[in-house]
PDB file of C-alpha atoms in Angstrom:
ATOM      1  CA  MET A1298       3.839  -2.206 -27.946  1.00  0.00           C
ATOM      2  CA  SER A1299       6.496   0.297 -27.014  1.00  0.00           C
ATOM      3  CA  ARG A1300       4.060   3.157 -26.978  1.00  0.00           C
ATOM      4  CA  ALA A1301       1.711   1.180 -24.886  1.00  0.00           C
ATOM      5  CA  LYS A1302       4.020   0.079 -22.451  1.00  0.00           C
ATOM      6  CA  LYS A1303       5.519   3.820 -22.048  1.00  0.00           C
ATOM      7  CA  THR A1304       1.804   5.016 -21.714  1.00  0.00           C
ATOM      8  CA  PHE A1305       0.543   2.187 -18.901  1.00  0.00           C
ATOM      9  CA  SER A1306       3.819   2.494 -17.060  1.00  0.00           C
ATOM     10  CA  ARG A1307       3.449   6.482 -16.389  1.00  0.00           C
ATOM     11  CA  TYR A1308      -0.495   5.673 -15.623  1.00  0.00           C
ATOM     12  CA  ALA A1309       0.227   2.867 -13.268  1.00  0.00           C
ATOM     13  CA  ALA A1310       2.990   5.091 -11.316  1.00  0.00           C
ATOM     14  CA  SER A1311       0.654   7.914 -11.254  1.00  0.00           C
ATOM     15  CA  ALA A1312      -1.761   5.891  -9.709  1.00  0.00           C
ATOM     16  CA  ALA A1313       0.513   4.182  -7.576  1.00  0.00           C
ATOM     17  CA  VAL A1314       1.786   7.720  -6.040  1.00  0.00           C
ATOM     18  CA  ARG A1315      -1.833   9.259  -5.712  1.00  0.00           C
ATOM     19  CA  SER A1316      -2.796   6.420  -3.610  1.00  0.00           C
ATOM     20  CA  LEU A1317       0.055   6.768  -1.310  1.00  0.00           C
ATOM     21  CA  ILE A1318      -0.736  10.493  -1.157  1.00  0.00           C
ATOM     22  CA  GLU A1319      -4.292   9.986  -0.522  1.00  0.00           C
ATOM     23  CA  GLU A1320      -3.887   7.353   2.118  1.00  0.00           C
ATOM     24  CA  ALA A1321      -1.335  10.276   3.962  1.00  0.00           C
ATOM     25  CA  GLU A1322      -3.752  12.737   3.693  1.00  0.00           C
ATOM     26  CA  LEU A1323      -6.658  10.912   4.874  1.00  0.00           C
ATOM     27  CA  THR A1324      -7.599  13.058   8.045  1.00  0.00           C
ATOM     28  CA  PRO A1325      -8.090  11.972  11.074  1.00  0.00           C
ATOM     29  CA  LYS A1326      -6.155   8.613  11.332  1.00  0.00           C
ATOM     30  CA  PRO A1327      -5.237   6.974  14.566  1.00  0.00           C
ATOM     31  CA  GLY A1328      -1.934   7.139  15.264  1.00  0.00           C
ATOM     32  CA  LEU A1329      -0.516   8.058  11.974  1.00  0.00           C
ATOM     33  CA  VAL A1330       0.557  11.015   9.640  1.00  0.00           C
ATOM     34  CA  ASP A1331      -2.317  13.297   8.572  1.00  0.00           C
ATOM     35  CA  LYS A1332      -3.093  16.742   7.540  1.00  0.00           C
ATOM     36  CA  HIS A1333      -3.972  17.564  11.389  1.00  0.00           C
ATOM     37  CA  ASN A1334      -0.614  16.328  13.126  1.00  0.00           C
ATOM     38  CA  ASN A1335       2.122  13.644  12.823  1.00  0.00           C
ATOM     39  CA  GLY A1336       0.505  10.965  15.046  1.00  0.00           C
ATOM     40  CA  ALA A1337       2.650   8.843  16.995  1.00  0.00           C
ATOM     41  CA  HIS A1338       5.667   9.673  14.715  1.00  0.00           C
ATOM     42  CA  GLN A1339       8.428  12.042  15.936  1.00  0.00           C
ATOM     43  CA  ASP A1340      10.355  12.033  12.643  1.00  0.00           C
ATOM     44  CA  LEU A1341       7.759  12.464   9.984  1.00  0.00           C
ATOM     45  CA  THR A1342       5.538  15.243   8.895  1.00  0.00           C
ATOM     46  CA  ILE A1343       2.804  15.206   5.948  1.00  0.00           C
ATOM     47  CA  ASP A1344       4.980  17.034   3.918  1.00  0.00           C
ATOM     48  CA  ILE A1345       7.558  14.598   3.986  1.00  0.00           C
ATOM     49  CA  MET A1346       5.000  11.642   3.247  1.00  0.00           C
ATOM     50  CA  ARG A1347       3.839  13.516   0.111  1.00  0.00           C
ATOM     51  CA  LYS A1348       7.658  13.953  -0.952  1.00  0.00           C
ATOM     52  CA  SER A1349       8.298  10.250  -0.345  1.00  0.00           C
ATOM     53  CA  ALA A1350       5.321   9.467  -2.620  1.00  0.00           C
ATOM     54  CA  VAL A1351       6.683  11.453  -5.368  1.00  0.00           C
ATOM     55  CA  SER A1352       9.841  10.429  -5.128  1.00  0.00           C
ATOM     56  CA  LEU A1353       8.861   6.803  -5.747  1.00  0.00           C
ATOM     57  CA  LYS A1354       7.192   7.651  -9.357  1.00  0.00           C
ATOM     58  CA  GLU A1355      10.131   6.516 -11.117  1.00  0.00           C
ATOM     59  CA  THR A1356      10.431   3.555  -9.142  1.00  0.00           C
ATOM     60  CA  PHE A1357       6.888   2.386  -9.723  1.00  0.00           C
ATOM     61  CA  GLU A1358       7.153   3.444 -13.484  1.00  0.00           C
ATOM     62  CA  GLY A1359      10.289   1.001 -13.992  1.00  0.00           C
ATOM     63  CA  ILE A1360       8.550  -1.956 -12.446  1.00  0.00           C
ATOM     64  CA  ALA A1361       5.162  -1.472 -14.542  1.00  0.00           C
ATOM     65  CA  TYR A1362       7.419  -0.977 -17.686  1.00  0.00           C
ATOM     66  CA  ILE A1363       9.849  -4.445 -17.098  1.00  0.00           C
ATOM     67  CA  SER A1364       6.560  -6.174 -16.431  1.00  0.00           C
ATOM     68  CA  TYR A1365       4.252  -5.474 -19.162  1.00  0.00           C
ATOM     69  CA  GLY A1366       2.887  -8.394 -20.752  1.00  0.00           C
ATOM     70  CA  ARG A1367       4.861 -10.898 -18.719  1.00  0.00           C
ATOM     71  CA  SER A1368       4.353 -13.745 -16.596  1.00  0.00           C
ATOM     72  CA  PRO A1369       5.355 -14.246 -13.021  1.00  0.00           C
ATOM     73  CA  SER A1370       8.941 -15.664 -12.777  1.00  0.00           C
ATOM     74  CA  ILE A1371      12.109 -15.919 -10.741  1.00  0.00           C
ATOM     75  CA  LEU A1372      13.896 -13.564 -13.169  1.00  0.00           C
ATOM     76  CA  LEU A1373      10.998 -10.846 -13.010  1.00  0.00           C
ATOM     77  CA  ARG A1374      10.958 -11.375  -9.501  1.00  0.00           C
ATOM     78  CA  GLU A1375      14.593 -10.244  -9.449  1.00  0.00           C
ATOM     79  CA  GLU A1376      14.407  -7.496 -11.737  1.00  0.00           C
ATOM     80  CA  ILE A1377      11.468  -5.730  -9.981  1.00  0.00           C
ATOM     81  CA  GLY A1378      13.499  -6.366  -6.586  1.00  0.00           C
ATOM     82  CA  ALA A1379      16.348  -4.452  -7.843  1.00  0.00           C
ATOM     83  CA  ILE A1380      14.192  -1.609  -8.975  1.00  0.00           C
ATOM     84  CA  GLY A1381      12.491  -1.590  -5.641  1.00  0.00           C
ATOM     85  CA  ARG A1382      15.736  -1.455  -3.947  1.00  0.00           C
ATOM     86  CA  LYS A1383      16.730   1.452  -5.716  1.00  0.00           C
ATOM     87  CA  GLY A1384      13.492   3.010  -4.988  1.00  0.00           C
ATOM     88  CA  GLU A1385      14.168   2.392  -1.144  1.00  0.00           C
ATOM     89  CA  GLN A1386      17.486   4.390  -1.370  1.00  0.00           C
ATOM     90  CA  ARG A1387      15.824   7.249  -3.486  1.00  0.00           C
ATOM     91  CA  MET A1388      13.248   7.350  -0.622  1.00  0.00           C
ATOM     92  CA  LEU A1389      15.787   7.526   2.138  1.00  0.00           C
ATOM     93  CA  GLU A1390      17.554  10.114   0.218  1.00  0.00           C
ATOM     94  CA  THR A1391      14.566  12.207  -0.027  1.00  0.00           C
ATOM     95  CA  THR A1392      13.203  11.913   3.898  1.00  0.00           C
ATOM     96  CA  GLY A1393      16.868  12.352   5.280  1.00  0.00           C
ATOM     97  CA  GLY A1394      17.105   8.414   6.140  1.00  0.00           C
ATOM     98  CA  VAL A1395      13.406   7.774   7.833  1.00  0.00           C
ATOM     99  CA  ASN A1396      11.362   4.739   6.529  1.00  0.00           C
ATOM    100  CA  THR A1397       8.398   6.298   5.198  1.00  0.00           C
ATOM    101  CA  HIS A1398       6.940   3.730   2.681  1.00  0.00           C
ATOM    102  CA  LYS A1399       9.391   0.756   2.656  1.00  0.00           C
ATOM    103  CA  GLY A1400       6.293  -1.583   3.345  1.00  0.00           C
ATOM    104  CA  ALA A1401       4.129   0.228   0.478  1.00  0.00           C
ATOM    105  CA  ILE A1402       7.230  -0.078  -2.023  1.00  0.00           C
ATOM    106  CA  TRP A1403       6.892  -4.008  -1.730  1.00  0.00           C
ATOM    107  CA  ALA A1404       2.950  -4.292  -1.505  1.00  0.00           C
ATOM    108  CA  ILE A1405       2.234  -1.767  -4.204  1.00  0.00           C
ATOM    109  CA  GLY A1406       5.362  -2.740  -6.164  1.00  0.00           C
ATOM    110  CA  LEU A1407       4.119  -6.194  -6.828  1.00  0.00           C
ATOM    111  CA  LEU A1408       0.430  -5.032  -7.527  1.00  0.00           C
ATOM    112  CA  VAL A1409       2.072  -2.480 -10.126  1.00  0.00           C
ATOM    113  CA  SER A1410       3.972  -5.355 -11.755  1.00  0.00           C
ATOM    114  CA  ALA A1411       0.803  -7.846 -11.889  1.00  0.00           C
ATOM    115  CA  ALA A1412      -1.178  -4.708 -13.196  1.00  0.00           C
ATOM    116  CA  ALA A1413       1.317  -4.496 -15.968  1.00  0.00           C
ATOM    117  CA  MET A1414       1.049  -7.929 -16.747  1.00  0.00           C
ATOM    118  CA  GLY A1415      -2.174  -7.582 -17.516  1.00  0.00           C
ATOM    119  CA  LYS A1416      -1.781  -4.413 -19.670  1.00  0.00           C
ATOM    120  CA  GLY A1417      -4.501  -2.697 -17.448  1.00  0.00           C
ATOM    121  CA  CYS A1418      -7.232  -5.504 -18.178  1.00  0.00           C
ATOM    122  CA  TYR A1419      -6.966  -7.650 -15.052  1.00  0.00           C
ATOM    123  CA  SER A1420      -9.374  -7.729 -12.491  1.00  0.00           C
ATOM    124  CA  ILE A1421      -8.558  -7.098  -9.050  1.00  0.00           C
ATOM    125  CA  GLU A1422      -8.602 -11.123  -8.093  1.00  0.00           C
ATOM    126  CA  GLU A1423      -6.110 -11.323 -11.184  1.00  0.00           C
ATOM    127  CA  MET A1424      -4.104  -8.652  -9.942  1.00  0.00           C
ATOM    128  CA  VAL A1425      -3.644 -10.123  -6.366  1.00  0.00           C
ATOM    129  CA  SER A1426      -3.027 -13.594  -7.438  1.00  0.00           C
ATOM    130  CA  LEU A1427      -0.103 -12.688  -9.996  1.00  0.00           C
ATOM    131  CA  ALA A1428       1.441 -10.274  -7.376  1.00  0.00           C
ATOM    132  CA  GLY A1429       1.245 -13.354  -4.448  1.00  0.00           C
ATOM    133  CA  GLU A1430       2.677 -15.429  -7.343  1.00  0.00           C
ATOM    134  CA  THR A1431       5.525 -13.133  -7.880  1.00  0.00           C
ATOM    135  CA  ALA A1432       6.265 -12.547  -4.279  1.00  0.00           C
ATOM    136  CA  ARG A1433       6.404 -16.418  -3.709  1.00  0.00           C
ATOM    137  CA  TYR A1434       9.348 -16.613  -6.175  1.00  0.00           C
ATOM    138  CA  PRO A1435      13.026 -16.121  -4.234  1.00  0.00           C
ATOM    139  CA  ASP A1436      15.260 -13.245  -4.999  1.00  0.00           C
ATOM    140  CA  GLN A1437      18.953 -14.379  -4.752  1.00  0.00           C
ATOM    141  CA  HIS A1438      20.124 -10.767  -4.746  1.00  0.00           C
ATOM    142  CA  CYS A1439      17.652  -9.448  -1.806  1.00  0.00           C
ATOM    143  CA  PRO A1440      20.302  -8.896   0.850  1.00  0.00           C
ATOM    144  CA  ILE A1441      19.705 -10.630   4.152  1.00  0.00           C
ATOM    145  CA  THR A1442      19.214  -7.956   6.728  1.00  0.00           C
ATOM    146  CA  ALA A1443      17.369  -8.427  10.258  1.00  0.00           C
ATOM    147  CA  THR A1444      14.663  -5.774   9.773  1.00  0.00           C
ATOM    148  CA  ASN A1445      12.351  -4.591  12.370  1.00  0.00           C
ATOM    149  CA  GLY A1446       9.074  -6.600  10.495  1.00  0.00           C
ATOM    150  CA  LYS A1447      11.362  -9.563  10.019  1.00  0.00           C
ATOM    151  CA  ARG A1448      12.066  -9.606  13.866  1.00  0.00           C
ATOM    152  CA  VAL A1449       8.621  -9.032  14.690  1.00  0.00           C
ATOM    153  CA  SER A1450       7.325 -11.842  12.629  1.00  0.00           C
ATOM    154  CA  GLU A1451       9.549 -14.360  14.170  1.00  0.00           C
ATOM    155  CA  LYS A1452       8.784 -13.021  17.742  1.00  0.00           C
ATOM    156  CA  TYR A1453       5.174 -13.337  17.459  1.00  0.00           C
ATOM    157  CA  GLY A1454       4.161 -15.438  14.488  1.00  0.00           C
ATOM    158  CA  ALA A1455       2.800 -12.755  12.673  1.00  0.00           C
ATOM    159  CA  SER A1456       2.713 -12.918   8.544  1.00  0.00           C
ATOM    160  CA  GLY A1457       4.109  -9.420   7.839  1.00  0.00           C
ATOM    161  CA  ALA A1458       4.116  -7.557   4.499  1.00  0.00           C
ATOM    162  CA  ARG A1459       6.094 -10.333   3.044  1.00  0.00           C
ATOM    163  CA  GLY A1460       3.715 -12.990   4.147  1.00  0.00           C
ATOM    164  CA  GLU A1461       0.778 -10.964   3.192  1.00  0.00           C
ATOM    165  CA  ALA A1462       1.796 -10.752  -0.334  1.00  0.00           C
ATOM    166  CA  GLN A1463       2.894 -14.107  -0.865  1.00  0.00           C
ATOM    167  CA  GLN A1464      -0.510 -15.373   0.653  1.00  0.00           C
ATOM    168  CA  GLY A1465      -2.252 -13.195  -2.091  1.00  0.00           C
ATOM    169  CA  PHE A1466      -3.107 -10.053   0.192  1.00  0.00           C
ATOM    170  CA  PRO A1467      -6.006 -11.748   1.953  1.00  0.00           C
ATOM    171  CA  HIS A1468      -6.446  -8.582   4.104  1.00  0.00           C
ATOM    172  CA  ILE A1469      -7.129  -6.599   1.009  1.00  0.00           C
ATOM    173  CA  MET A1470      -9.331  -9.273  -0.570  1.00  0.00           C
ATOM    174  CA  ASN A1471     -11.438 -10.148   2.533  1.00  0.00           C
ATOM    175  CA  VAL A1472     -11.414  -7.094   4.553  1.00  0.00           C
ATOM    176  CA  SER A1473     -10.419  -3.973   3.138  1.00  0.00           C
ATOM    177  CA  LEU A1474     -11.994  -4.153  -0.400  1.00  0.00           C
ATOM    178  CA  PRO A1475     -15.416  -5.294   1.263  1.00  0.00           C
ATOM    179  CA  ALA A1476     -15.552  -2.746   3.789  1.00  0.00           C
ATOM    180  CA  LEU A1477     -15.109  -0.131   1.302  1.00  0.00           C
ATOM    181  CA  GLU A1478     -17.379  -1.471  -1.058  1.00  0.00           C
ATOM    182  CA  LYS A1479     -19.916  -1.614   1.990  1.00  0.00           C
ATOM    183  CA  SER A1480     -19.367   1.886   3.072  1.00  0.00           C
ATOM    184  CA  ARG A1481     -19.758   3.498  -0.622  1.00  0.00           C
ATOM    185  CA  ALA A1482     -22.736   1.275  -0.950  1.00  0.00           C
ATOM    186  CA  ALA A1483     -24.271   3.022   2.265  1.00  0.00           C
ATOM    187  CA  GLY A1484     -23.974   6.237   0.649  1.00  0.00           C
ATOM    188  CA  LEU A1485     -20.880   7.630   2.698  1.00  0.00           C
ATOM    189  CA  PRO A1486     -18.222  10.195   1.815  1.00  0.00           C
ATOM    190  CA  GLU A1487     -15.375   8.911  -0.022  1.00  0.00           C
ATOM    191  CA  SER A1488     -13.227   9.985   3.399  1.00  0.00           C
ATOM    192  CA  SER A1489     -15.710   8.322   5.814  1.00  0.00           C
ATOM    193  CA  ALA A1490     -15.551   4.965   3.325  1.00  0.00           C
ATOM    194  CA  LEU A1491     -11.562   4.957   3.374  1.00  0.00           C
ATOM    195  CA  LEU A1492     -11.331   5.558   7.371  1.00  0.00           C
ATOM    196  CA  ASN A1493     -13.965   2.693   7.749  1.00  0.00           C
ATOM    197  CA  THR A1494     -11.375   0.801   5.443  1.00  0.00           C
ATOM    198  CA  LEU A1495      -8.511   1.616   7.390  1.00  0.00           C
ATOM    199  CA  LEU A1496     -10.142   0.773  10.820  1.00  0.00           C
ATOM    200  CA  ALA A1497     -11.458  -2.632   9.384  1.00  0.00           C
ATOM    201  CA  LEU A1498      -8.002  -3.262   8.541  1.00  0.00           C
ATOM    202  CA  ILE A1499      -6.535  -2.500  12.207  1.00  0.00           C
ATOM    203  CA  VAL A1500      -9.310  -4.620  13.598  1.00  0.00           C
ATOM    204  CA  HIS A1501      -8.086  -7.727  11.699  1.00  0.00           C
ATOM    205  CA  LEU A1502      -4.528  -7.362  10.758  1.00  0.00           C
ATOM    206  CA  ASN A1503      -1.768  -8.639  13.117  1.00  0.00           C
ATOM    207  CA  ASP A1504       0.048  -5.260  12.261  1.00  0.00           C
ATOM    208  CA  THR A1505       3.882  -5.643  12.810  1.00  0.00           C
ATOM    209  CA  CYS A1506       4.349  -2.082  12.855  1.00  0.00           C
ATOM    210  CA  ILE A1507       2.161  -1.958  16.049  1.00  0.00           C
ATOM    211  CA  LEU A1508       3.862  -5.234  17.450  1.00  0.00           C
ATOM    212  CA  HIS A1509       7.417  -3.560  16.869  1.00  0.00           C
ATOM    213  CA  ARG A1510       6.377  -0.562  18.917  1.00  0.00           C
ATOM    214  CA  GLY A1511       4.283  -2.272  21.962  1.00  0.00           C
ATOM    215  CA  GLY A1512       3.855  -5.586  21.412  1.00  0.00           C
ATOM    216  CA  PRO A1513       0.675  -7.800  21.730  1.00  0.00           C
ATOM    217  CA  GLU A1514      -0.694  -5.749  24.327  1.00  0.00           C
ATOM    218  CA  ALA A1515      -0.779  -2.587  21.886  1.00  0.00           C
ATOM    219  CA  LEU A1516      -1.886  -4.623  19.340  1.00  0.00           C
ATOM    220  CA  GLY A1517      -5.058  -6.027  21.147  1.00  0.00           C
ATOM    221  CA  PHE A1518      -5.595  -2.460  22.407  1.00  0.00           C
ATOM    222  CA  ALA A1519      -5.663  -1.094  18.863  1.00  0.00           C
ATOM    223  CA  LYS A1520      -8.031  -3.933  17.589  1.00  0.00           C
ATOM    224  CA  LYS A1521     -10.431  -3.483  20.518  1.00  0.00           C
ATOM    225  CA  GLN A1522     -10.647   0.325  19.784  1.00  0.00           C
ATOM    226  CA  ALA A1523     -10.586   0.336  16.256  1.00  0.00           C
ATOM    227  CA  ALA A1524     -13.740  -2.029  16.585  1.00  0.00           C
ATOM    228  CA  ALA A1525     -15.465   0.175  18.748  1.00  0.00           C
ATOM    229  CA  ALA A1526     -14.648   3.360  16.279  1.00  0.00           C
ATOM    230  CA  LEU A1527     -16.252   1.462  13.452  1.00  0.00           C
ATOM    231  CA  GLU A1528     -19.250   0.791  15.674  1.00  0.00           C
ATOM    232  CA  ALA A1529     -19.762   4.357  16.658  1.00  0.00           C
ATOM    233  CA  GLY A1530     -19.441   5.604  13.321  1.00  0.00           C
ATOM    234  CA  ASN A1531     -18.570   9.166  13.944  1.00  0.00           C
ATOM    235  CA  LEU A1532     -15.375  11.433  13.474  1.00  0.00           C
ATOM    236  CA  SER A1533     -15.234  12.540  17.062  1.00  0.00           C
ATOM    237  CA  TYR A1534     -14.492   8.836  18.255  1.00  0.00           C
ATOM    238  CA  ILE A1535     -11.662   8.583  15.470  1.00  0.00           C
ATOM    239  CA  GLN A1536     -10.183  11.871  16.782  1.00  0.00           C
ATOM    240  CA  THR A1537     -10.204  10.530  20.463  1.00  0.00           C
ATOM    241  CA  LEU A1538      -8.703   7.148  19.028  1.00  0.00           C
ATOM    242  CA  ASP A1539      -5.913   9.232  17.620  1.00  0.00           C
ATOM    243  CA  GLU A1540      -4.944  10.891  20.600  1.00  0.00           C
ATOM    244  CA  GLU A1541      -4.947   7.489  22.555  1.00  0.00           C
ATOM    245  CA  PHE A1542      -2.912   6.083  19.739  1.00  0.00           C
ATOM    246  CA  THR A1543      -0.626   8.780  19.829  1.00  0.00           C
ATOM    247  CA  LYS A1544      -0.286   8.960  23.523  1.00  0.00           C
ATOM    248  CA  ARG A1545       0.537   5.143  23.810  1.00  0.00           C
ATOM    249  CA  ASN A1546       2.954   5.392  20.762  1.00  0.00           C
ATOM    250  CA  ILE A1547       0.790   3.122  18.333  1.00  0.00           C
ATOM    251  CA  SER A1548       1.252   3.474  14.846  1.00  0.00           C
ATOM    252  CA  PRO A1549      -0.691   0.966  12.411  1.00  0.00           C
ATOM    253  CA  GLY A1550       1.747   1.601   9.758  1.00  0.00           C
ATOM    254  CA  GLY A1551       0.757  -1.825   8.433  1.00  0.00           C
ATOM    255  CA  SER A1552      -2.851  -1.107   8.161  1.00  0.00           C
ATOM    256  CA  ALA A1553      -1.752   1.972   6.247  1.00  0.00           C
ATOM    257  CA  ASP A1554       0.140   0.431   3.567  1.00  0.00           C
ATOM    258  CA  LEU A1555      -2.668  -2.140   2.878  1.00  0.00           C
ATOM    259  CA  LEU A1556      -5.162   0.802   2.539  1.00  0.00           C
ATOM    260  CA  ALA A1557      -2.730   2.658   0.157  1.00  0.00           C
ATOM    261  CA  ALA A1558      -2.733  -0.621  -1.889  1.00  0.00           C
ATOM    262  CA  THR A1559      -6.589  -0.995  -1.768  1.00  0.00           C
ATOM    263  CA  ILE A1560      -6.854   2.335  -3.104  1.00  0.00           C
ATOM    264  CA  PHE A1561      -4.290   1.563  -6.039  1.00  0.00           C
ATOM    265  CA  LEU A1562      -6.238  -1.688  -6.799  1.00  0.00           C
ATOM    266  CA  ASP A1563      -9.413   0.397  -6.785  1.00  0.00           C
ATOM    267  CA  LYS A1564      -8.103   2.659  -9.296  1.00  0.00           C
ATOM    268  CA  MET A1565      -6.541   0.267 -11.590  1.00  0.00           C
ATOM    269  CA  GLN A1566      -9.981  -1.739 -12.282  1.00  0.00           C
ATOM    270  CA  PRO A1567     -10.672  -1.634 -16.068  1.00  0.00           C
ATOM    271  CA  ASN A1568     -13.970  -0.236 -15.261  1.00  0.00           C
ATOM    272  CA  ARG A1569     -12.744   2.647 -13.018  1.00  0.00           C
ATOM    273  CA  MET A1570      -9.401   3.570 -15.209  1.00  0.00           C
ATOM    274  CA  ASP A1571      -9.243   6.955 -16.950  1.00  0.00           C
ATOM    275  CA  ASN A1572     -11.429   6.834 -20.505  1.00  0.00           C
ATOM    276  CA  HIS A1573      -8.352   8.578 -22.238  1.00  0.00           C
ATOM    277  CA  MET A1574      -6.036   6.043 -20.816  1.00  0.00           C
ATOM    278  CA  LEU A1575      -8.059   3.296 -22.121  1.00  0.00           C
ATOM    279  CA  LYS A1576      -8.383   4.705 -25.638  1.00  0.00           C
ATOM    280  CA  GLU A1577      -4.804   4.865 -25.487  1.00  0.00           C
ATOM    281  CA  LEU A1578      -4.159   1.331 -24.863  1.00  0.00           C
ATOM    282  CA  GLN A1579      -6.734   0.137 -27.682  1.00  0.00           C
ATOM    283  CA  TYR A1580      -5.066   2.583 -29.953  1.00  0.00           C
ATOM    284  CA  THR A1581      -1.793   1.228 -29.304  1.00  0.00           C
ATOM    285  CA  GLN A1582      -2.647  -2.471 -28.994  1.00  0.00           C
TER     286      GLN A1582
END
């Protein structure tokens, strides 16, 4: 059991970090940091995003290890919450105080925990269900702070990252995964499939990062333009969209977090996991 826990925890953490890096490196993206530019962000670069992702490996490994073979509970929620808060601190130390992946720590951390509960054998549906169940438990040790996401959620009635998780990630199940599968089935290159997935999320998600920066007007503009980009289906349109989003200070960070979470779930499906990893788990269980 101990060897299996360690093996799986390392694998899940590596998959989580790779998912964050793949999301960051996807290019071009509207208003977001990518390999071409920093989007609507003055304080971020692709190098900072990569370093931030790598700094979270220990966090995700700890969450996986402590969740392995367990079930959702208040105790587990509090334990992974404590690990996540330490991870946030490490992230901020790495980035010089810039919040790069706080939302992703929450979302992917819960999904890492759920994947570990199933020891790598659960379907995506099972993973998101368990993650949602875990998210709905209270964490008495979580500090009560007025975050941007919380203020925006209260002001505009958007569910935000917390609500998305507690509802069992409906935008992943109903928007991003179907969009990814549809694009792959159409034979599109993986980068194009992921861009379509991101655009679909922007169209459907009431992204609190956009609301925080520009309110409902910016959100409406982003949704309309992302829908037009999906319809146009060409790279040059997305580059134009990137310029527009950047000019208007629009950054769909919530959509980006859900894209990274979608990439992670895709990697953690039993039929897509590394064969060496599966053999190792079978050997040790």
